[in-house]
Short mmCIF file of C-alpha atoms and ligand atoms in Angstrom, two decimals:
data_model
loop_
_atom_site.label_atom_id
_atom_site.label_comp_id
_atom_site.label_asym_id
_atom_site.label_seq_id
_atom_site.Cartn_x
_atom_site.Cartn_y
_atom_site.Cartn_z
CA UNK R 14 33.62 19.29 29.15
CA UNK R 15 33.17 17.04 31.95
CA UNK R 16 31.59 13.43 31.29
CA UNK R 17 33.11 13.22 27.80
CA UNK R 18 35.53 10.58 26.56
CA UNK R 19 35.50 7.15 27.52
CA UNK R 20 31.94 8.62 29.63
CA UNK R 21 30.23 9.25 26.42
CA UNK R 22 31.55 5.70 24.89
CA UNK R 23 30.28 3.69 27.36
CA UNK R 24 26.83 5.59 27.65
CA UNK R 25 26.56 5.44 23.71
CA UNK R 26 27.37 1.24 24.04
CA UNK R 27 24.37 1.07 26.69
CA UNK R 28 21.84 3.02 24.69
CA UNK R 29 23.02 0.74 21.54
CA UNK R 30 22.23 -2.49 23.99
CA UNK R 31 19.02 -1.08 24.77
CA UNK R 32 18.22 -0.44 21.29
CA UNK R 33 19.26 -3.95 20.31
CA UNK R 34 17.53 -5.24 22.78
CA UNK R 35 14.10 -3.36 22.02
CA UNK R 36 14.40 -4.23 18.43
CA UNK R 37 15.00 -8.55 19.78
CA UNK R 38 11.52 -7.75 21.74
CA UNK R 39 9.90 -6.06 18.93
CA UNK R 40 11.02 -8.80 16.99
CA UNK R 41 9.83 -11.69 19.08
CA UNK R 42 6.52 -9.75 19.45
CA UNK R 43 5.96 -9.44 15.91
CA UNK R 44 6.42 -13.43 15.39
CA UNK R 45 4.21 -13.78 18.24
CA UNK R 46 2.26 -12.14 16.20
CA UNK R 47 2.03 -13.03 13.03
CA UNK R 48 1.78 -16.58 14.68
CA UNK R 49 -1.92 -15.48 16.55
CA UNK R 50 -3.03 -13.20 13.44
CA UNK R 51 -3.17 -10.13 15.74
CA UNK R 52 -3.40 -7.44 13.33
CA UNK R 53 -6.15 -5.40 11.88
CA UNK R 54 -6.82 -4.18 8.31
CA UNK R 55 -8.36 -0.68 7.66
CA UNK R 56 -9.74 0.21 4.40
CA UNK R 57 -9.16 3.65 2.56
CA UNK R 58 -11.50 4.70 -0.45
CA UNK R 59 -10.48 5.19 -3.67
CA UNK R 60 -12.74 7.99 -5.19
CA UNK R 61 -13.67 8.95 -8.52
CA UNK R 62 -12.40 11.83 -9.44
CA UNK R 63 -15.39 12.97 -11.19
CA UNK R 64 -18.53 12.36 -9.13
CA UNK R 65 -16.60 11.08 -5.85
CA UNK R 66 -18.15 8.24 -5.73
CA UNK R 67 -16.04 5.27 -4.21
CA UNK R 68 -14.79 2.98 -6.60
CA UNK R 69 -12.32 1.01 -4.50
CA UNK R 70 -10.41 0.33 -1.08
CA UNK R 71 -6.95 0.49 -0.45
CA UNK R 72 -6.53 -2.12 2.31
CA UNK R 73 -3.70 -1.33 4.84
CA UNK R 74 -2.27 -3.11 7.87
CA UNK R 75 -2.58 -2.08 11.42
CA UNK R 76 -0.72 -3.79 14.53
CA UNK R 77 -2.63 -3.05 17.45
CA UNK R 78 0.67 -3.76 20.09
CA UNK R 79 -0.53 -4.43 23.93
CA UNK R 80 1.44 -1.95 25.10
CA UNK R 81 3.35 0.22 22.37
CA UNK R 82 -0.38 1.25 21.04
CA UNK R 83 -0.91 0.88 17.55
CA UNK R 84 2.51 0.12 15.21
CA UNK R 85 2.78 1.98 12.17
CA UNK R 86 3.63 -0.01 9.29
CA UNK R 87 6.06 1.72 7.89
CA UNK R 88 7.96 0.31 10.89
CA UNK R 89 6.47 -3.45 11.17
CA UNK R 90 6.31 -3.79 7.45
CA UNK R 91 9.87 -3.49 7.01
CA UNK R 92 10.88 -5.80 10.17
CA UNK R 93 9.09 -8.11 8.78
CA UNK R 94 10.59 -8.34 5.73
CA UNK R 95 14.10 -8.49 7.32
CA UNK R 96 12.66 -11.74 9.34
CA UNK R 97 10.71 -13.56 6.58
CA UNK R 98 7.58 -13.00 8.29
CA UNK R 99 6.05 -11.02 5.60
CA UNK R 100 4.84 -13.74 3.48
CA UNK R 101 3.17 -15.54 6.01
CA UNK R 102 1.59 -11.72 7.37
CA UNK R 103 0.77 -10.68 3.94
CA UNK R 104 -1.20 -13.59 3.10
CA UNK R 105 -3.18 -13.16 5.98
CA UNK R 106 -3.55 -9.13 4.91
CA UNK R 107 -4.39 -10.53 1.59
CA UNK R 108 -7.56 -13.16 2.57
CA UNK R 109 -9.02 -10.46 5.42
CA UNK R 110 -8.74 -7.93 2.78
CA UNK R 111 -10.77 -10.30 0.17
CA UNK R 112 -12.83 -11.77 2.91
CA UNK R 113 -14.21 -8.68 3.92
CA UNK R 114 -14.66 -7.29 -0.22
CA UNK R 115 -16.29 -10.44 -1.00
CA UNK R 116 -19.15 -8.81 0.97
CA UNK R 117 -19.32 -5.71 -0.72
CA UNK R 118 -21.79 -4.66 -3.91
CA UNK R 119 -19.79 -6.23 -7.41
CA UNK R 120 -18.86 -2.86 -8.54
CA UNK R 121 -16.37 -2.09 -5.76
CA UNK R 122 -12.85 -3.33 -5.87
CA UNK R 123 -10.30 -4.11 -3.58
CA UNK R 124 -6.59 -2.74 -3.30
CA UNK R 125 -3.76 -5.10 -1.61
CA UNK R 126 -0.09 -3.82 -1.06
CA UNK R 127 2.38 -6.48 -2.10
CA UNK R 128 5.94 -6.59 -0.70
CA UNK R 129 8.52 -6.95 -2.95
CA UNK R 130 9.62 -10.58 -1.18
CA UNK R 131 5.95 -11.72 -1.48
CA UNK R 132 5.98 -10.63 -4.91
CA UNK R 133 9.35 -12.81 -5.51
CA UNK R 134 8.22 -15.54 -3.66
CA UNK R 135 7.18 -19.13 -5.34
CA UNK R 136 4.20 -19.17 -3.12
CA UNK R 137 2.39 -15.81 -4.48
CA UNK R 138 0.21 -17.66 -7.09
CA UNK R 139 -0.75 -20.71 -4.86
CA UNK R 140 -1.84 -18.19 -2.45
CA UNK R 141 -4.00 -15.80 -4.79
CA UNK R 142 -5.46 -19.00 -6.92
CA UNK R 143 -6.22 -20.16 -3.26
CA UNK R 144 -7.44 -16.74 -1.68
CA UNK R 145 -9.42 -16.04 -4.25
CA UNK R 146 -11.59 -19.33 -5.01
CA UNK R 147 -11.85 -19.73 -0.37
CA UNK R 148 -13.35 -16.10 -0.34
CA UNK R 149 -15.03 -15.99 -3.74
CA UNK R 150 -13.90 -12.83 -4.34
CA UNK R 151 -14.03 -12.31 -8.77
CA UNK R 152 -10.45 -11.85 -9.36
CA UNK R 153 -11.77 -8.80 -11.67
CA UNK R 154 -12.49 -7.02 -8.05
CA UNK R 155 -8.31 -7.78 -6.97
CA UNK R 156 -5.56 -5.15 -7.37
CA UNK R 157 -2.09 -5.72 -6.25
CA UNK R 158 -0.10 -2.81 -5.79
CA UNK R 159 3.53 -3.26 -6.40
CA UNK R 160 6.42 -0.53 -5.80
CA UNK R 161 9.27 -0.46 -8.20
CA UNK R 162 11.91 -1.90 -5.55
CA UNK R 163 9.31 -5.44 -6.49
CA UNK R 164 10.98 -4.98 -10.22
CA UNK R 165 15.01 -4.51 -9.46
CA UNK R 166 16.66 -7.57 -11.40
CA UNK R 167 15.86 -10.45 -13.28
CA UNK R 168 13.39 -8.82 -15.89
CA UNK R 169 12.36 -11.94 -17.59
CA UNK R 170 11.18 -13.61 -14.39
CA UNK R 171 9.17 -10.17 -13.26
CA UNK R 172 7.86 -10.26 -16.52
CA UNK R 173 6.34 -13.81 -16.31
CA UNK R 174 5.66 -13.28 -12.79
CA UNK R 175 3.22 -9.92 -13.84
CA UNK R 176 1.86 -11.71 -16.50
CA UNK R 177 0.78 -15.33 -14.85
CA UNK R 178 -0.66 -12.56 -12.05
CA UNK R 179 -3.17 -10.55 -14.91
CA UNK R 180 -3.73 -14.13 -16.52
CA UNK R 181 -5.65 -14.66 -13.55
CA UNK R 182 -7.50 -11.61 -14.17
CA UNK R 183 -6.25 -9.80 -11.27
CA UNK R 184 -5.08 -6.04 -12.07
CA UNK R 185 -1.85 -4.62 -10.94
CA UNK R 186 -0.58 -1.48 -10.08
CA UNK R 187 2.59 0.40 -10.14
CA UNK R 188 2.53 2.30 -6.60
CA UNK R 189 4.65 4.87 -5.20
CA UNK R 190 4.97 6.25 -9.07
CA UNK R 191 7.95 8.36 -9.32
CA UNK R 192 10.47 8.13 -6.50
CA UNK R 193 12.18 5.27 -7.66
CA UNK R 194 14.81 6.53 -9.98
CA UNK R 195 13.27 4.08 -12.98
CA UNK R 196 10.23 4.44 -13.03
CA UNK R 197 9.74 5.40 -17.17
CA UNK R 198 11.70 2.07 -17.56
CA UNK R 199 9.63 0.03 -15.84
CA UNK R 200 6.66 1.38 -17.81
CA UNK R 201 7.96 0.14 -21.05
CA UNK R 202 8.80 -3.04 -19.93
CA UNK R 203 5.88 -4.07 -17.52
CA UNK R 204 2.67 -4.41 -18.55
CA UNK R 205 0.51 -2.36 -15.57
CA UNK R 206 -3.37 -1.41 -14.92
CA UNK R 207 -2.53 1.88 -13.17
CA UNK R 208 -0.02 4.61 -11.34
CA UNK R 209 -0.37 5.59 -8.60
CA UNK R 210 1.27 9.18 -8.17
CA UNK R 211 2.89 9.45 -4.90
CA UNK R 212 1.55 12.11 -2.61
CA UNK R 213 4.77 13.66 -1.98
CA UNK R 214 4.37 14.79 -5.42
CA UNK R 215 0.43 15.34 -4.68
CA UNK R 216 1.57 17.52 -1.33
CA UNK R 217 4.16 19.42 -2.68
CA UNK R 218 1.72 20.66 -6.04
CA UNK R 219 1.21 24.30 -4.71
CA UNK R 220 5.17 24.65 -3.16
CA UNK R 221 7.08 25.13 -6.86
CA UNK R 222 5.78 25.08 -10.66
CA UNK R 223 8.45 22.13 -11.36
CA UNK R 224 6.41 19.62 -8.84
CA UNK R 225 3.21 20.54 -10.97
CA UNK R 226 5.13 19.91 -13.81
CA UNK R 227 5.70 16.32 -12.83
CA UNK R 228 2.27 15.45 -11.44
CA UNK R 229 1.16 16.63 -14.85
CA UNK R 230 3.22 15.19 -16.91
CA UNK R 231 2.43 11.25 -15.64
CA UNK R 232 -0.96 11.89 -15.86
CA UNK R 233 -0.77 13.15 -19.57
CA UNK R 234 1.65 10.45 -19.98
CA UNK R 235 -0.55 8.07 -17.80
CA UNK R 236 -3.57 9.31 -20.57
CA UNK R 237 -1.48 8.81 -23.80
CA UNK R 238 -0.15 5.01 -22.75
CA UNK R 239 -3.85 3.94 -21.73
CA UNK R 240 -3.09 3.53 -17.52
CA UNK R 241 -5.47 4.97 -15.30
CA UNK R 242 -3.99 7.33 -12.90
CA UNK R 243 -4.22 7.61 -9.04
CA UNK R 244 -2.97 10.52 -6.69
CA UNK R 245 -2.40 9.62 -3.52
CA UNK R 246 -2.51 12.12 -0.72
CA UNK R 247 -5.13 14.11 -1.85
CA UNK R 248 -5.87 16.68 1.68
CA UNK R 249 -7.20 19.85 0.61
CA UNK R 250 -9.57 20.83 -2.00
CA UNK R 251 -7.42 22.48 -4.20
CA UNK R 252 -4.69 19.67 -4.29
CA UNK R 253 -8.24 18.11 -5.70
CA UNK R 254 -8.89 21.12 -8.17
CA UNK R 255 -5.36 20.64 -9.26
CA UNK R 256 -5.53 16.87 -10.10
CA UNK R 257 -9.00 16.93 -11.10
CA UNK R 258 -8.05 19.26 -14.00
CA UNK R 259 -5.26 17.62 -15.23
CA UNK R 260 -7.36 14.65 -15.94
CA UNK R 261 -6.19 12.11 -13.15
CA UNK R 262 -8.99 9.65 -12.68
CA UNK R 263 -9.01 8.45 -9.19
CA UNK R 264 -8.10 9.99 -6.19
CA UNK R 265 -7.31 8.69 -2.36
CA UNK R 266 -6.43 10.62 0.70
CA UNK R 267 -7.27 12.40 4.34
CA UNK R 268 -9.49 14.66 2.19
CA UNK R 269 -12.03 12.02 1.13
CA UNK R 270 -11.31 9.56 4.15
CA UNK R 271 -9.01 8.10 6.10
CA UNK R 272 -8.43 4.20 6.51
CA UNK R 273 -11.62 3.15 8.08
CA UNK R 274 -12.22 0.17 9.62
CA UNK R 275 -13.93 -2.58 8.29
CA UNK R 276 -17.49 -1.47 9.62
CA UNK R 277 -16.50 2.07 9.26
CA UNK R 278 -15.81 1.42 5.32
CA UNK R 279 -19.59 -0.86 5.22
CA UNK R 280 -21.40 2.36 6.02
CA UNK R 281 -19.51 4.03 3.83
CA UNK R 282 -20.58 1.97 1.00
CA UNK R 283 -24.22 1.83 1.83
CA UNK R 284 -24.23 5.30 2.43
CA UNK R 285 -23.82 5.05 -1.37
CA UNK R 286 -22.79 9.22 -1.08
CA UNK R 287 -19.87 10.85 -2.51
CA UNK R 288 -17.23 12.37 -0.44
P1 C2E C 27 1.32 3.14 0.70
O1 C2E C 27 1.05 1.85 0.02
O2 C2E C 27 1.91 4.23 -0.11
O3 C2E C 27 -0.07 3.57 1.35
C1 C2E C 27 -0.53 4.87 1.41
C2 C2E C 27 -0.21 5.48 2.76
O4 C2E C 27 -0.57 6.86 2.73
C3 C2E C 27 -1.01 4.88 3.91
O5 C2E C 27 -0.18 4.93 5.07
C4 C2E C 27 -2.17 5.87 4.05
O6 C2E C 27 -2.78 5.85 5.31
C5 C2E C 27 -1.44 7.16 3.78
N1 C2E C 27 -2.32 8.23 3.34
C6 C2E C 27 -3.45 8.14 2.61
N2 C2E C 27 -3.99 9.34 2.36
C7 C2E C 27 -3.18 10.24 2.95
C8 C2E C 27 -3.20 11.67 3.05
O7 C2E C 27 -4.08 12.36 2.55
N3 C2E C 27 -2.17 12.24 3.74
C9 C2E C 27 -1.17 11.51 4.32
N4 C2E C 27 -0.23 12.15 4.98
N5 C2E C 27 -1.12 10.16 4.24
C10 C2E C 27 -2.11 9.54 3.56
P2 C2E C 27 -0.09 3.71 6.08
O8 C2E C 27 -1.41 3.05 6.23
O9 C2E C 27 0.63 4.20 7.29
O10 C2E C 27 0.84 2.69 5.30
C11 C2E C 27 2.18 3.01 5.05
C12 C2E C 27 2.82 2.03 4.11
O11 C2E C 27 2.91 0.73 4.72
C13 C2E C 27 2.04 1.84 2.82
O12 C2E C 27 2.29 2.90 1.96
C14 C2E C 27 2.60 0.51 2.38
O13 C2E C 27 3.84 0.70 1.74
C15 C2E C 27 2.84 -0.21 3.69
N6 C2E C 27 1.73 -1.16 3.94
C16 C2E C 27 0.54 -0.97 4.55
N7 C2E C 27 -0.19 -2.10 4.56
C17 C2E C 27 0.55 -3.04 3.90
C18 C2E C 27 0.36 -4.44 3.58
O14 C2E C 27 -0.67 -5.06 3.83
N8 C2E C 27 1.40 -5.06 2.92
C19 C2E C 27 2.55 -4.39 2.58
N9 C2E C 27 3.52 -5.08 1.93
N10 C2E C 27 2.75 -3.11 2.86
C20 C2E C 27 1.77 -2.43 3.52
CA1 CA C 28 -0.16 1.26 -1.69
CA1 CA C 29 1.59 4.60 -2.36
CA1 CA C 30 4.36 4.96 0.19
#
């Protein structure tokens, strides 16, 4: 066909440029940034699986961009990783997350998603021992969540590391549960508060008996080891029926709530009603 050969080359080298060159300006917008705290953290319940009461947020980070609209973070998160910006971002994640739980009644806790590099970094304690005594927020009320890609190599270290994070009282849990390939492993060696099943499992309970099968069998095993359980994902009542009866014990997703803001999630608490 017409247009092909060295055409196509040069057209493919110009779209590469232009993707290079969007990815430098998403870059230098993202330091920008990070520098001027421009972000926004939404809060997602956590619900009891019993009475649906909230028990918890799941705080999650929002880039409001000028002109790109709001940036997932499934895209920033991951830039900034690959620049070192992520330590500096999550901090901030981490004090506007505790800042804004410090107000809330005692009994509700607050969830914070830890990068693997933040969760390797020297600085991680200094910056919880300081978050937590500048926002007064009872380290009791702090969960970190941690995905298995946090735990790859040097055991011993991730072993201290988890530990001098629970000696501070702070809870920890092991998120994304199951698509990491060793996730049992990790288990035995780690000492964790909670699982959270991930909701591709959660989606995909009523497409195939063997995806119930998992979903069940980390919550029984999730029961017999002492670790709460959370399913993630939760949209439709009977994805609720389904974990609900196999004795999961908190739940989070679109059918409950989605991320709310942080006003949105204070009405939500004082409404004090199940959902
Ligand atoms: P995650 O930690 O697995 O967070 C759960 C994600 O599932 C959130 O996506 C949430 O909005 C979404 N979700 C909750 N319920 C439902 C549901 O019923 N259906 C569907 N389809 N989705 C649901 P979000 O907010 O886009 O965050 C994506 C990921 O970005 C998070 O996945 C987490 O890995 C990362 N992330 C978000 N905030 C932070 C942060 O402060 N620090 C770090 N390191 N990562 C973060
Ligand atoms: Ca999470
Ligand atoms: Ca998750
Ligand atoms: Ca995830």
């Amino acid at each position: 066909a017409k247009g092909k050969g060295t055409g196509g080359a040069a057209l493919f080298e110009a779209r590469m440029l232009e993707e290079q060159e969007d990815r430098r300006k998403l870059e230098s917008d993202l330091r920008l940034a990070v520098q001027h705290s421009q972000f926004d953290v939404f809060f997602q319940p956590l619900v009891d699986m019993k009475t649906r009461e909230i028990v918890s947020f799941e705080a999650l980070l929002r880039w409001p961009h000028e002109t790109r609209g709001m940036i997932s973070p499934e895209l920033f998160i991951p830039l900034a990783e690959e620049t070192g910006l992520i330590n500096q971002l999550g901090a901030w994640a981490l004090r506007r997350a505790c800042e804004e739980a410090a107000n809330w009644p005692e009994h509700i806790g607050i969830a914070v998603n830890l990068s693997p590099l933040q969760f390797k970094s020297s600085s991680l304690l200094p910056t919880l021992v300081n978050t937590l005594a500048t926002t007064g927020l009872s380290p009791k009320r702090l969960e970190l969540e941690v995905t298995e890609s946090a735990l790859l190599g040097a055991e011993a270290t991730n072993v201290t590391i988890l530990k001098s994070i629970r000696e501070l009282g702070v809870r920890v849990s092991m998120d994304d549960f199951g698509t990491g390939y060793s996730s049992l492993a990790y288990l035995q060696n780690f000492e964790f508060d909670k699982i959270k099943i991930d909701k591709r499992f959660i989606q995909s309970l009523e497409s195939g008996a063997s995806n119930a099968a998992i979903v069940d069998a980390i919550i029984k095993l999730g029961i017999q080891i002492g670790i709460k359980t959370t399913a993630e994902g939760i949209e439709t009542e009977s994805q609720y029926d389904s974990v609900v009866l196999r004795g999961c014990s908190e739940g989070q997703g679109y059918l409950f709530s989605r991320p709310l803001t942080a006003e949105d999630a204070r009405a939500a608490i004082s409404s004090k009603l199940p959902i």
